[in-house]
Coordinates of C-alpha atoms and ligand atoms in Angstrom, one line a residue:
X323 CA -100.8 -19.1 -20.1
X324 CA -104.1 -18.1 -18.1
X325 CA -106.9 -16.5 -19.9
X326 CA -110.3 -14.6 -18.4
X327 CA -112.4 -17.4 -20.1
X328 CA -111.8 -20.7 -21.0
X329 CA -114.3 -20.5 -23.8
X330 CA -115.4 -17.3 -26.0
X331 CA -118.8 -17.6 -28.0
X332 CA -119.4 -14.9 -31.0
X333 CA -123.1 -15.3 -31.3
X334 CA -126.4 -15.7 -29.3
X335 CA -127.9 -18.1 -31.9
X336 CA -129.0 -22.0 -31.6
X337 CA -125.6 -22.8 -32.4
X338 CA -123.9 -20.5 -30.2
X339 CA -126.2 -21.2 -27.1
X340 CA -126.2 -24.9 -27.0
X341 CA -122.6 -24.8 -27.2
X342 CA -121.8 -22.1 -24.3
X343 CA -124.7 -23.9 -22.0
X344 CA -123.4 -27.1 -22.4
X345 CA -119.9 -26.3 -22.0
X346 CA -120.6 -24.3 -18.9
X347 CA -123.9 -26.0 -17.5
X348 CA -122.3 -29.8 -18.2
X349 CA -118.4 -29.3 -18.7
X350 CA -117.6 -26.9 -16.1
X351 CA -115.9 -24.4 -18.3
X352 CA -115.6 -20.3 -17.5
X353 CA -117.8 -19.5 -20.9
X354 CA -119.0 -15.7 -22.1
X355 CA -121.2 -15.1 -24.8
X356 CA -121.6 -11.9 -27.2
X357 CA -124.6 -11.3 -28.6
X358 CA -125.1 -8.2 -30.8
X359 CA -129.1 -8.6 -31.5
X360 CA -131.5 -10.1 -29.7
X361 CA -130.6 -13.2 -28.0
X362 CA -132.0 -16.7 -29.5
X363 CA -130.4 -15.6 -33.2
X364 CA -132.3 -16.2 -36.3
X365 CA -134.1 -19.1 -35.1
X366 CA -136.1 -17.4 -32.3
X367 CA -136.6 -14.1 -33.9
X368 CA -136.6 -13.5 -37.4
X369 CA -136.9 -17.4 -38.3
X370 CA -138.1 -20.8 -37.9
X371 CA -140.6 -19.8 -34.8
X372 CA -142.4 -16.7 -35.7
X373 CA -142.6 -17.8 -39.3
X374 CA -144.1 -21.3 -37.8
X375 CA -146.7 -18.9 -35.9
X376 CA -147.2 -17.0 -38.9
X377 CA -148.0 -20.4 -40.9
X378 CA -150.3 -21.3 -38.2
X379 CA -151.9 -17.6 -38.2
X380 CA -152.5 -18.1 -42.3
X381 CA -153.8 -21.9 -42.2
X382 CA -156.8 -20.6 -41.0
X383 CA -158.3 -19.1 -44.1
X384 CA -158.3 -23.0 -45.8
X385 CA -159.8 -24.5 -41.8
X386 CA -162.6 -21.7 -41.6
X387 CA -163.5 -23.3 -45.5
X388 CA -163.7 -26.4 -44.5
X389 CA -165.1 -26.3 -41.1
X390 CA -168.0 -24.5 -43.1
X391 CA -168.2 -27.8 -45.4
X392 CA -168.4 -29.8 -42.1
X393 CA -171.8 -28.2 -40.6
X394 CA -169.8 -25.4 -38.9
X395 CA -171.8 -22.2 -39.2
X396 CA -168.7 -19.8 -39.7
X397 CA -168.3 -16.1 -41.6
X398 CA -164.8 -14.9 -40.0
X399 CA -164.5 -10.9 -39.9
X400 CA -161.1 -11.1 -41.4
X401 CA -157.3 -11.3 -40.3
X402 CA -156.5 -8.6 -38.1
X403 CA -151.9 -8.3 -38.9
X404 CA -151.7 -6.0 -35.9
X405 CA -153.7 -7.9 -33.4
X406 CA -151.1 -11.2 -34.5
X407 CA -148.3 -9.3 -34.7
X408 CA -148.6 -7.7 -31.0
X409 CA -148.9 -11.4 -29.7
X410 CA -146.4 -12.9 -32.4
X411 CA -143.9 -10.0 -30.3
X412 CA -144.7 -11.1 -27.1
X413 CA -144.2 -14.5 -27.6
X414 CA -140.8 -13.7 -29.2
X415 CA -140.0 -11.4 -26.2
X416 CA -140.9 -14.6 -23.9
X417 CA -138.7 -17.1 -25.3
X418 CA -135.5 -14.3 -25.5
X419 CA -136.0 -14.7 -22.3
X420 CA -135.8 -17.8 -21.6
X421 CA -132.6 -18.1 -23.5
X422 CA -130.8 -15.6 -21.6
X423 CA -132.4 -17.4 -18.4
X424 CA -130.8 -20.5 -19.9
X425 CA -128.1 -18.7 -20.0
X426 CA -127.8 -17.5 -16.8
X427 CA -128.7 -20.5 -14.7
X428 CA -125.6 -22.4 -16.9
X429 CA -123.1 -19.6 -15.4
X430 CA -122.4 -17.9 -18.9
X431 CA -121.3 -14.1 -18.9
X432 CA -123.2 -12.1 -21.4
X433 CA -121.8 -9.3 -23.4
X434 CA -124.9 -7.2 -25.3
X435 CA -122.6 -6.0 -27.5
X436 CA -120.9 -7.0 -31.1
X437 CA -117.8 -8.6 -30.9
X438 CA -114.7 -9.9 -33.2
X439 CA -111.6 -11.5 -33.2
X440 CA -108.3 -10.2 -32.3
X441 CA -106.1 -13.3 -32.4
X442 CA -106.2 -16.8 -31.9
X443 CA -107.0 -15.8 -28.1
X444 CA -108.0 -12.5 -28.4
X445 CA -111.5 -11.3 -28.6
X446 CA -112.8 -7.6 -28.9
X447 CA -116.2 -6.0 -27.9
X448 CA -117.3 -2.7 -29.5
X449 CA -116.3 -0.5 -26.7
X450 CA -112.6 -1.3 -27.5
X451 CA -112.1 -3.7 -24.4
X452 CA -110.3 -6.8 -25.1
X453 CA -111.2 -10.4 -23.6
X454 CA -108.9 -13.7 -23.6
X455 CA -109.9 -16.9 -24.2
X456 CA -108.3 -21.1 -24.8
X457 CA -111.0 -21.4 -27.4
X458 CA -113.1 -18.9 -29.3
X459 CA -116.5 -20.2 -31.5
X460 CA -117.6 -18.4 -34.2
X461 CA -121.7 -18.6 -34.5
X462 CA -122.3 -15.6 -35.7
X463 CA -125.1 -17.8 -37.9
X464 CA -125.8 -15.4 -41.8
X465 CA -128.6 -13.1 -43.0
X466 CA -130.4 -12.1 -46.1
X467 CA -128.5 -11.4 -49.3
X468 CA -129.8 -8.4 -50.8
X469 CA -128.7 -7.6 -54.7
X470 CA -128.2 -3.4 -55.4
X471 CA -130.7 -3.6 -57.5
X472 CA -133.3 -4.5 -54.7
X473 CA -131.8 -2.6 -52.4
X474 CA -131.6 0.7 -54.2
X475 CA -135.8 0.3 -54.8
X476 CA -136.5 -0.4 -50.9
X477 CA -137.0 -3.8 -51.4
X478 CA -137.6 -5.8 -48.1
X479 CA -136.2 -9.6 -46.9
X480 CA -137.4 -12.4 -44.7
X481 CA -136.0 -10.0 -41.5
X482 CA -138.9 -7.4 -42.3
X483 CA -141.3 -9.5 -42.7
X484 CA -142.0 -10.3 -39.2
X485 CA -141.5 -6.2 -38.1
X486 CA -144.4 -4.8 -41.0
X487 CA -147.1 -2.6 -39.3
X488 CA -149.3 -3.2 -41.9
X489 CA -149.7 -6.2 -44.3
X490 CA -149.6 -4.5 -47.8
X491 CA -151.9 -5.6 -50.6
X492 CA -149.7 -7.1 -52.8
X493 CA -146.2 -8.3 -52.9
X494 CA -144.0 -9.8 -55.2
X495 CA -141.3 -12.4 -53.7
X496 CA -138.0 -13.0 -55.4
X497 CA -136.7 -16.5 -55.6
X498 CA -137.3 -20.5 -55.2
X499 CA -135.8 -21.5 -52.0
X500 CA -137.6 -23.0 -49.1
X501 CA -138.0 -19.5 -47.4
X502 CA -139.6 -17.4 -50.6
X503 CA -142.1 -20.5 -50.9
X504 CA -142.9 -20.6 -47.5
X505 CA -143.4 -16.5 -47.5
X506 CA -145.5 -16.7 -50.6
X507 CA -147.6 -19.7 -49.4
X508 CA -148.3 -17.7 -45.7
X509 CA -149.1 -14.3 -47.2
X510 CA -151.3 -16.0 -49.9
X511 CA -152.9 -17.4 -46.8
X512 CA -153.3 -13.9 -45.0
X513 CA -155.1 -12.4 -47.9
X514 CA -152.2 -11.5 -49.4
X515 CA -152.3 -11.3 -53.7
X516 CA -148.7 -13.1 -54.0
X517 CA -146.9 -13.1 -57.2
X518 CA -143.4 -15.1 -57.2
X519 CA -140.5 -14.6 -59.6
X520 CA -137.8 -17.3 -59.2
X521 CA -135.2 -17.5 -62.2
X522 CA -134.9 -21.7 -61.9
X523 CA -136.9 -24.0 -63.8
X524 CA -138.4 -25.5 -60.7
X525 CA -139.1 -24.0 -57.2
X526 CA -137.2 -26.0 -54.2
X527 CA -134.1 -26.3 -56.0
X528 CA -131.9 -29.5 -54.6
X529 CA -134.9 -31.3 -53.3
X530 CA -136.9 -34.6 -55.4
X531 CA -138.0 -33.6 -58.3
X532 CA -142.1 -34.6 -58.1
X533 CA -142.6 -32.7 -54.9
X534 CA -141.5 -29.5 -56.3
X535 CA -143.5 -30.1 -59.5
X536 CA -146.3 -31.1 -57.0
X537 CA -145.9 -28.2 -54.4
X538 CA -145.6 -25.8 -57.5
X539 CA -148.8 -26.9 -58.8
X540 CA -150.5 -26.8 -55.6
X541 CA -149.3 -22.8 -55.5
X542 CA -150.5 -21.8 -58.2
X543 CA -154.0 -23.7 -57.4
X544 CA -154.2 -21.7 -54.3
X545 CA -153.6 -18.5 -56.1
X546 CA -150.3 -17.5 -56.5
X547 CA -149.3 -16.0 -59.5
X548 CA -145.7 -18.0 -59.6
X549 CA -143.7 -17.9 -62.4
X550 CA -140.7 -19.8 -63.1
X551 CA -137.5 -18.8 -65.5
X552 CA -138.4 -15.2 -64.8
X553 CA -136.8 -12.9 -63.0
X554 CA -136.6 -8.8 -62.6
X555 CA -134.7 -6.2 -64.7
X556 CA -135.5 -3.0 -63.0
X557 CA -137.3 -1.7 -60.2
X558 CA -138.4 1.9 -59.6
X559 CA -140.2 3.1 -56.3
X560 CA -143.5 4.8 -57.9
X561 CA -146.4 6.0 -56.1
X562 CA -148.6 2.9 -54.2
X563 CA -145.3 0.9 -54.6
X564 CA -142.4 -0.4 -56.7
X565 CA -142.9 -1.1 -60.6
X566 CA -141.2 -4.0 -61.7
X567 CA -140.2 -5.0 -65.3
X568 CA -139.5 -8.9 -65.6
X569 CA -137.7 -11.1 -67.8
X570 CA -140.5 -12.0 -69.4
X571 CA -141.5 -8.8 -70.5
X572 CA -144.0 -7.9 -68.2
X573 CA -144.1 -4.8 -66.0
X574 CA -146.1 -4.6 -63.1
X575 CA -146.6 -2.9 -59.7
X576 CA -146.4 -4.3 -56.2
X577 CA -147.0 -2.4 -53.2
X578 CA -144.3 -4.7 -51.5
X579 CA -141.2 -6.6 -52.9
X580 CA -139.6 -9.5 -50.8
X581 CA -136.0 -10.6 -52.0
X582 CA -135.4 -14.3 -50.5
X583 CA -132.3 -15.4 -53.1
X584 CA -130.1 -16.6 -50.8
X585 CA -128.3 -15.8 -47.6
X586 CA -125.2 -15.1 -46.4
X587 CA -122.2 -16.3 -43.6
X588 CA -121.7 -13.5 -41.1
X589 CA -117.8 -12.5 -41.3
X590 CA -117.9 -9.5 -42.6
X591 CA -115.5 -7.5 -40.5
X592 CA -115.1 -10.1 -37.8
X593 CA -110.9 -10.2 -38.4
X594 CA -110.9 -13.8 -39.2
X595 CA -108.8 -13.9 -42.3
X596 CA -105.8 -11.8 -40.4
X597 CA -105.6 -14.5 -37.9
X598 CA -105.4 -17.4 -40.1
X599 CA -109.1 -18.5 -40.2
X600 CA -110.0 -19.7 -43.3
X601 CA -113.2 -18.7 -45.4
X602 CA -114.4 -20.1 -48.5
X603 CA -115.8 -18.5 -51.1
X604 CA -119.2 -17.1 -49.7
X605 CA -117.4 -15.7 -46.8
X606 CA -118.0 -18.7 -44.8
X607 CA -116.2 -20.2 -42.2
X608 CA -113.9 -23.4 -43.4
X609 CA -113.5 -26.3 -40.5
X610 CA -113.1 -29.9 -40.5
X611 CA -115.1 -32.4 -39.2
X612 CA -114.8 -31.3 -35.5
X613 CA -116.2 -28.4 -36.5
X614 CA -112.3 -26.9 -36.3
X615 CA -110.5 -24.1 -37.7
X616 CA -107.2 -23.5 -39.6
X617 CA -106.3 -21.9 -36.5
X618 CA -106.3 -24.4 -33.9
X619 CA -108.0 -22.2 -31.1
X620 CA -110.8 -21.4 -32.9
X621 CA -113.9 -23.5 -34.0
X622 CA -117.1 -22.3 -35.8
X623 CA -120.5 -24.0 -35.9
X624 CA -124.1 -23.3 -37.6
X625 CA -125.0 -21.3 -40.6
X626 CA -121.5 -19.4 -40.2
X627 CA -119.9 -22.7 -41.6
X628 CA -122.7 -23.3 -44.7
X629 CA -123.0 -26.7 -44.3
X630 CA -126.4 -28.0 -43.3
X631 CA -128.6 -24.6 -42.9
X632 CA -130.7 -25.6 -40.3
X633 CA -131.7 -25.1 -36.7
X634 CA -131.1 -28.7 -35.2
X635 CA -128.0 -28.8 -37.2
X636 CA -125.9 -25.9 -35.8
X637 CA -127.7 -27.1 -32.3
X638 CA -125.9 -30.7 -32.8
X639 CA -122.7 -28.8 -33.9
X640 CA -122.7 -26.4 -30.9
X641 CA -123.1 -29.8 -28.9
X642 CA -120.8 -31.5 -30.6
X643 CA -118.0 -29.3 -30.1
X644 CA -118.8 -28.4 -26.4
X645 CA -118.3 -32.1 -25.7
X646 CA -115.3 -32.4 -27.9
X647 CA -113.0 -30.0 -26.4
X648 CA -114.6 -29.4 -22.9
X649 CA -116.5 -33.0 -22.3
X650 CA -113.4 -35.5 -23.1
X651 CA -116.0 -36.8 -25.4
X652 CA -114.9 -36.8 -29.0
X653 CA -118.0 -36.4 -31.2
X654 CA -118.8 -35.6 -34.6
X655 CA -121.6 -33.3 -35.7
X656 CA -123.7 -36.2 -38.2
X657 CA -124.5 -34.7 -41.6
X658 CA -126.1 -37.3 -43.1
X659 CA -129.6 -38.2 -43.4
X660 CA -131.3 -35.0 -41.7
X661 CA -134.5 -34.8 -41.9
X662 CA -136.4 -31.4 -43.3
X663 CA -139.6 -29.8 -43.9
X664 CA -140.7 -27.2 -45.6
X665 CA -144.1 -25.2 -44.4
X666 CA -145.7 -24.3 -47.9
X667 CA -149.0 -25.0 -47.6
X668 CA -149.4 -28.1 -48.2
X669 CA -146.0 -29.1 -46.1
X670 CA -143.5 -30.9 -47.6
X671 CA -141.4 -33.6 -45.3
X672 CA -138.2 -35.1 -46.7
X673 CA -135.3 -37.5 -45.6
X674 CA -132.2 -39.0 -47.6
X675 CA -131.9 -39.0 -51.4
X676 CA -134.2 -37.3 -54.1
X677 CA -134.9 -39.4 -57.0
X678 CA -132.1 -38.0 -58.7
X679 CA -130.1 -38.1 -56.2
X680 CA -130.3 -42.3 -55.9
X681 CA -130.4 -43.2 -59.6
X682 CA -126.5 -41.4 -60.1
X683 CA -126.0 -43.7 -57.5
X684 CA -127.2 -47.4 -58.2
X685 CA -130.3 -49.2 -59.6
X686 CA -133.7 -48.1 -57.9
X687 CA -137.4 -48.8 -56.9
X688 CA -139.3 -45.7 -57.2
X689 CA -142.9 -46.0 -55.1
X690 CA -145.3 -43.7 -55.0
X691 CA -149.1 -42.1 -54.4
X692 CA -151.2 -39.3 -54.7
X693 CA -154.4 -38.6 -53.1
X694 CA -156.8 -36.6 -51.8
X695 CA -156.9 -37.0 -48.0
X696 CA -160.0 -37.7 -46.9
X697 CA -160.6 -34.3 -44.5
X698 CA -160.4 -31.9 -47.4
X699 CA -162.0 -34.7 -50.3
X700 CA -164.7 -34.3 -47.7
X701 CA -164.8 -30.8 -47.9
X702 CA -164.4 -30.7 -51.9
X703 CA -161.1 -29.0 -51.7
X704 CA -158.5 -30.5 -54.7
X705 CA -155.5 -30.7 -52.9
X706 CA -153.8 -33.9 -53.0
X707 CA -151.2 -35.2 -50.8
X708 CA -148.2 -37.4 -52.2
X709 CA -146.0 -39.7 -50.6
X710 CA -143.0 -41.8 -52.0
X711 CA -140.0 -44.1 -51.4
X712 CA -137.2 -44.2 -53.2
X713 CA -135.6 -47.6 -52.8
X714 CA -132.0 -49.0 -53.4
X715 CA -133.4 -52.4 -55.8
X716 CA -129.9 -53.9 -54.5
X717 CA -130.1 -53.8 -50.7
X718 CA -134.0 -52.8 -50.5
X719 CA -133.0 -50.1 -47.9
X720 CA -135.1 -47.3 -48.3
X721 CA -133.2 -44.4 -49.2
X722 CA -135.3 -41.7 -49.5
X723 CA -139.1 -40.1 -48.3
X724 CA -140.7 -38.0 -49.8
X725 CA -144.1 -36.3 -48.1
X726 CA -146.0 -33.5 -49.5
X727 CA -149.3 -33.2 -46.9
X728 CA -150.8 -31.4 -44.5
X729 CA -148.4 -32.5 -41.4
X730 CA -145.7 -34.1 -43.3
X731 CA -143.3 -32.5 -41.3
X732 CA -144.1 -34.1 -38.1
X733 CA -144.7 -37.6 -40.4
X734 CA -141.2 -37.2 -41.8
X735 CA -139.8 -36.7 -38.0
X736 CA -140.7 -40.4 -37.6
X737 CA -140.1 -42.0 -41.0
X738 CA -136.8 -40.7 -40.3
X739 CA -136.2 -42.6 -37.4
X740 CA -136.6 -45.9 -39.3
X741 CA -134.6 -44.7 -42.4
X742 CA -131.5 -44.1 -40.5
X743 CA -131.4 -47.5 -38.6
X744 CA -131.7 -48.8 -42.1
X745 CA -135.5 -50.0 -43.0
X746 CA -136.1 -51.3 -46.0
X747 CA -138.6 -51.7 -48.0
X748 CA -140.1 -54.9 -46.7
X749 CA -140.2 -53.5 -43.1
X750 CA -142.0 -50.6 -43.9
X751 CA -144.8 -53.2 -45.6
X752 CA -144.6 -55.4 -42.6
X753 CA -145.5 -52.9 -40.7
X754 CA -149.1 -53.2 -39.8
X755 CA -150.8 -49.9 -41.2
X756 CA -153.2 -47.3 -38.6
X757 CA -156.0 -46.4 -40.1
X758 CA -157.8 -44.0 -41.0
X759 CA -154.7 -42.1 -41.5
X760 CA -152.8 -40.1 -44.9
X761 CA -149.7 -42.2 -43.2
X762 CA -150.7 -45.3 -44.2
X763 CA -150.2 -45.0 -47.5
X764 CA -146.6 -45.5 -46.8
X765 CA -146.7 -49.1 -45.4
X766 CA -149.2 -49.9 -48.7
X767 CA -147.0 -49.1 -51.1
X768 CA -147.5 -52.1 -53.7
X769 CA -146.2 -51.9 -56.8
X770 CA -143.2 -49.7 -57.8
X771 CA -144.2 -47.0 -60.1
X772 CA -140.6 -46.6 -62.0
X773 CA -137.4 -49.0 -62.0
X774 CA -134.3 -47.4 -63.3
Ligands
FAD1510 C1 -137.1 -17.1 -42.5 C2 -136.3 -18.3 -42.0 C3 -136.9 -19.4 -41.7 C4 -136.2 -20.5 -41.2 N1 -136.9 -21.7 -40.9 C5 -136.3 -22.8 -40.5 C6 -137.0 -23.9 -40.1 O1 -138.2 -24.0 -40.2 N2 -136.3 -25.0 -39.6 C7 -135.0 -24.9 -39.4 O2 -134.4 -25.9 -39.0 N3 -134.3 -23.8 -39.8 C8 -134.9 -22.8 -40.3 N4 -134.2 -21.6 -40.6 C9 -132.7 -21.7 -40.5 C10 -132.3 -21.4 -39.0 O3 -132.9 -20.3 -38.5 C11 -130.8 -21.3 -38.9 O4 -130.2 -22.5 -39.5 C12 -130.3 -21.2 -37.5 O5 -130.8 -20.1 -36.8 C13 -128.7 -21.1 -37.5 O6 -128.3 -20.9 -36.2 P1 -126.8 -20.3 -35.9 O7 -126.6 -20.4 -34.5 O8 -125.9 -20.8 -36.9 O9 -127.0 -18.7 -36.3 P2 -128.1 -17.6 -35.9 O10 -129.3 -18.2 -35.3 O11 -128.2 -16.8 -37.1 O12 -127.4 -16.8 -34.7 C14 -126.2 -16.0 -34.9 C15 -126.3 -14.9 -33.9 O13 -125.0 -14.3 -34.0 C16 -125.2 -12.9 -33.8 N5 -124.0 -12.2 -34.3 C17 -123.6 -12.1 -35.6 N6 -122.4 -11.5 -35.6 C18 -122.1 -11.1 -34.4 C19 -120.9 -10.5 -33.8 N7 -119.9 -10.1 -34.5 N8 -120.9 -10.3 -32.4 C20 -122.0 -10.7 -31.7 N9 -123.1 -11.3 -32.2 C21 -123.1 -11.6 -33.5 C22 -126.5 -12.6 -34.6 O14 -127.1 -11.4 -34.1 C23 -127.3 -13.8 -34.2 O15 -128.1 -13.7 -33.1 C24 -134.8 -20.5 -41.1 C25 -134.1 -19.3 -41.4 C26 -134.9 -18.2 -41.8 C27 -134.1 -17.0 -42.1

């Protein structure tokens, strides 16, 4: 049987590009791509890089405090959203770009259009035309669950964000996860009055326990008005904004509302279920470990699959599979041990198991410090940064790291590295400290502080 392509990719995102560039660019293989949006998917447009640029853009309000407290004659005129936001555009129009350049110079056909599957070998574009294919990936990646409730009130998600001519006054954010923390931390920054609802006992549900009590804490210092085990009733659109009544029996009015409660796998209406793809019960793609279908043909990868949410993830995935089925090289996307952070200010870095996590499992060291780093104890700022190990007390591998400090997401890029080729405790102590740096406290980690 001969088909136009020998590989079909639903979805312009990190997933969905890795895999058709390395396919085509390093396998040889006839790939097209659809792409309904803009091309680099959530990642590049409405995610990790112009909220990074945004973290970086709020930062300053804390830097022009402290330069102040180191000699520096500063008085800063303000934040000006629209002068950012023109930049924060052209960047984003830059690296879309450079995707579809990527693209290009791999030999992948671009469709600008939506597309969904027909059968096992049958792909078709909105205009009707049909395309064959051997294989067909699904990275069509997920977006921003919004309840009626928030909906019917005009309420906006982590997608709107980044398009807002103006930034309003105040705004309420809905939920605990990583991206309503981060939101809340970066508007706080911006001038922003923040207040956070989230309907968990803790913010940063699934990660260890101290950082989000830590991170929390550090929140509310800065300003936000977060409340836990609270969460909205109604919402009416009033004059100057949207009144909101809470579980807790306050009603109050915001000019903005962000919902960030969750997202969603993008197969809505993709015809997936009448070909004999399976989806679970989110709507998301089920594969095996190859990243494989029920339908032998067709493979997914990325956020479509809910597995590991994250950029690097579905990039490894997209690899994965491109060197599976067009490489001769059998490999398996690696779940385990990924390293995360989290950009609330401060940043949070984390590898392996929480606390919690590791005491289900076996008998444990726990080790850990707070402090104030020494840049902002000079300034006579409070935060604190801490930093622990949680450490199997049978093999003394070190099982988890924990950082909550400014950069602990590039510090947790490294710790990483020794945590997966199994360092335990004792080589992180022999390990001659550099100093003056926050890092250091996690080679001088005497004395466990719990056993258990
Ligand atoms: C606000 C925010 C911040 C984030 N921050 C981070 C971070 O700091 N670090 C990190 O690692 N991850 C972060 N993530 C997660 C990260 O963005 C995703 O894990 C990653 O983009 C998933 O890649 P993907 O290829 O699976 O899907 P996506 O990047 O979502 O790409 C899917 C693409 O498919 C297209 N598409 C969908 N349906 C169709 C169709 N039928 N036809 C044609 N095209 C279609 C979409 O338009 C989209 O471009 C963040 C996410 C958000 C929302």
């Amino acid at each position: 049987m001969t088909f136009d392509y020998d590989l079909f990719v639903i979805g312009g995102g990190s997933g969905g590009v890795r895999a058709a560039r390395i396919a085509a660019g390093e396998h040889g293989a006839k790939v097209a791509l659809a792409e309904e949006d803009r091309m680099g998917g959530t990642c590049v447009i409405r995610g990790c890089v112009p909220k990074k640029l945004m973290v970086f853009a709020s930062s300053f309000a804390e830097t022009f405090g402290e330069a102040r407290a180191y000699g520096w004659d500063v008085t800063p005129a303000g934040f000006d959203w629209r002068a950012f936001r023109g930049r924060l555009d052209a960047e984003l129009d830059r690296l879309e770009r450079a995707y579809r350049a990527g693209l290009d110079t791999a030999g992948v056909t671009v469709f600008d259009t939506r597309a969904t599957v027909a059968d096992a070998h049958t792909v078709r574009l909105a205009d009707g035309a049909t395309v064959t294919a051997r294989h067909i990936l699904i990275a069509t990646g997920g977006r921003p669950f919004l309840p009626d409730i928030a909906s019917a009130a005009g309420a906006l998600t982590s997608n709107d964000i980044f398009r807002l001519d103006r930034l309003p006054e105040s705004v309420l954010i809905v939920g605990g996860g990583f991206i309503a923390c981060e939101f809340a931390c970066i508007l706080n920054g911006m001038g922003v009055k923040v207040t956070q609802f989230y309907r968990g006992e803790q913010i940063l549900r699934g990660f260890d326990g101290e950082a989000r009590g830590h991170i929390a804490e550090h929140m509310r210092e800065a300003g936000i008005d977060l409340h836990v085990g609270c969460d909205v009733i109604e919402m009416e659109r009033v004059a100057g904004g949207t009144r909101v009544t809470a579980t807790n029996g306050h009603e109050t009015v915001h000019e903005a509302v962000v919902y960030a409660t969750g997202r969603v796998p993008n197969t809505d209406g993709l015809g997936l279920e009448a070909t004999g793809v399976r989806l679970g019960r989110k709507g998301e793609v089920v594969v095996d470990e190859w990243s494989q279908t029920a339908v032998p043909s067709i493979y997914a990868v990325g956020d479509v699959t809910d597995r590991v949410n994250l950029t690097p993830v579905a990039i490894r995935e997209g690899h994965a599979f491109a060197d599976t089925v067009f490489g001769a090289r059998p490999t398996r996307a690696d779940h385990t041990l990924v390293p995360s952070a989290v950009f609330t200010q401060p940043e949070f870095g984390t590898v392996g198991l929480t606390e919690e996590e590791a005491r289900d499992l076996g008998p444990i060291e726990v080790y850990a410090t707070a402090f104030r780093p020494m840049r902002s104890a000079f300034a006579g700022r409070p935060e604190r940064a801490m930093m622990k190990l949680v450490v199997s007390a049978g093999t003394r591998k070190v099982l988890g790291c924990h950082i909550v400090a400014p950069q602990a997401g590039e510090m947790i890029q490294l710790a990483a590295i020794a945590i997966r080729m199994g360092a335990t405790k004792e080589d992180f102590d022999s390990t001659v400290a550099v100093h003056p740096v926050m890092a250091e406290e996690l080679v001088t980690l005497r004395k466990p502080v719990r056993t258990g």
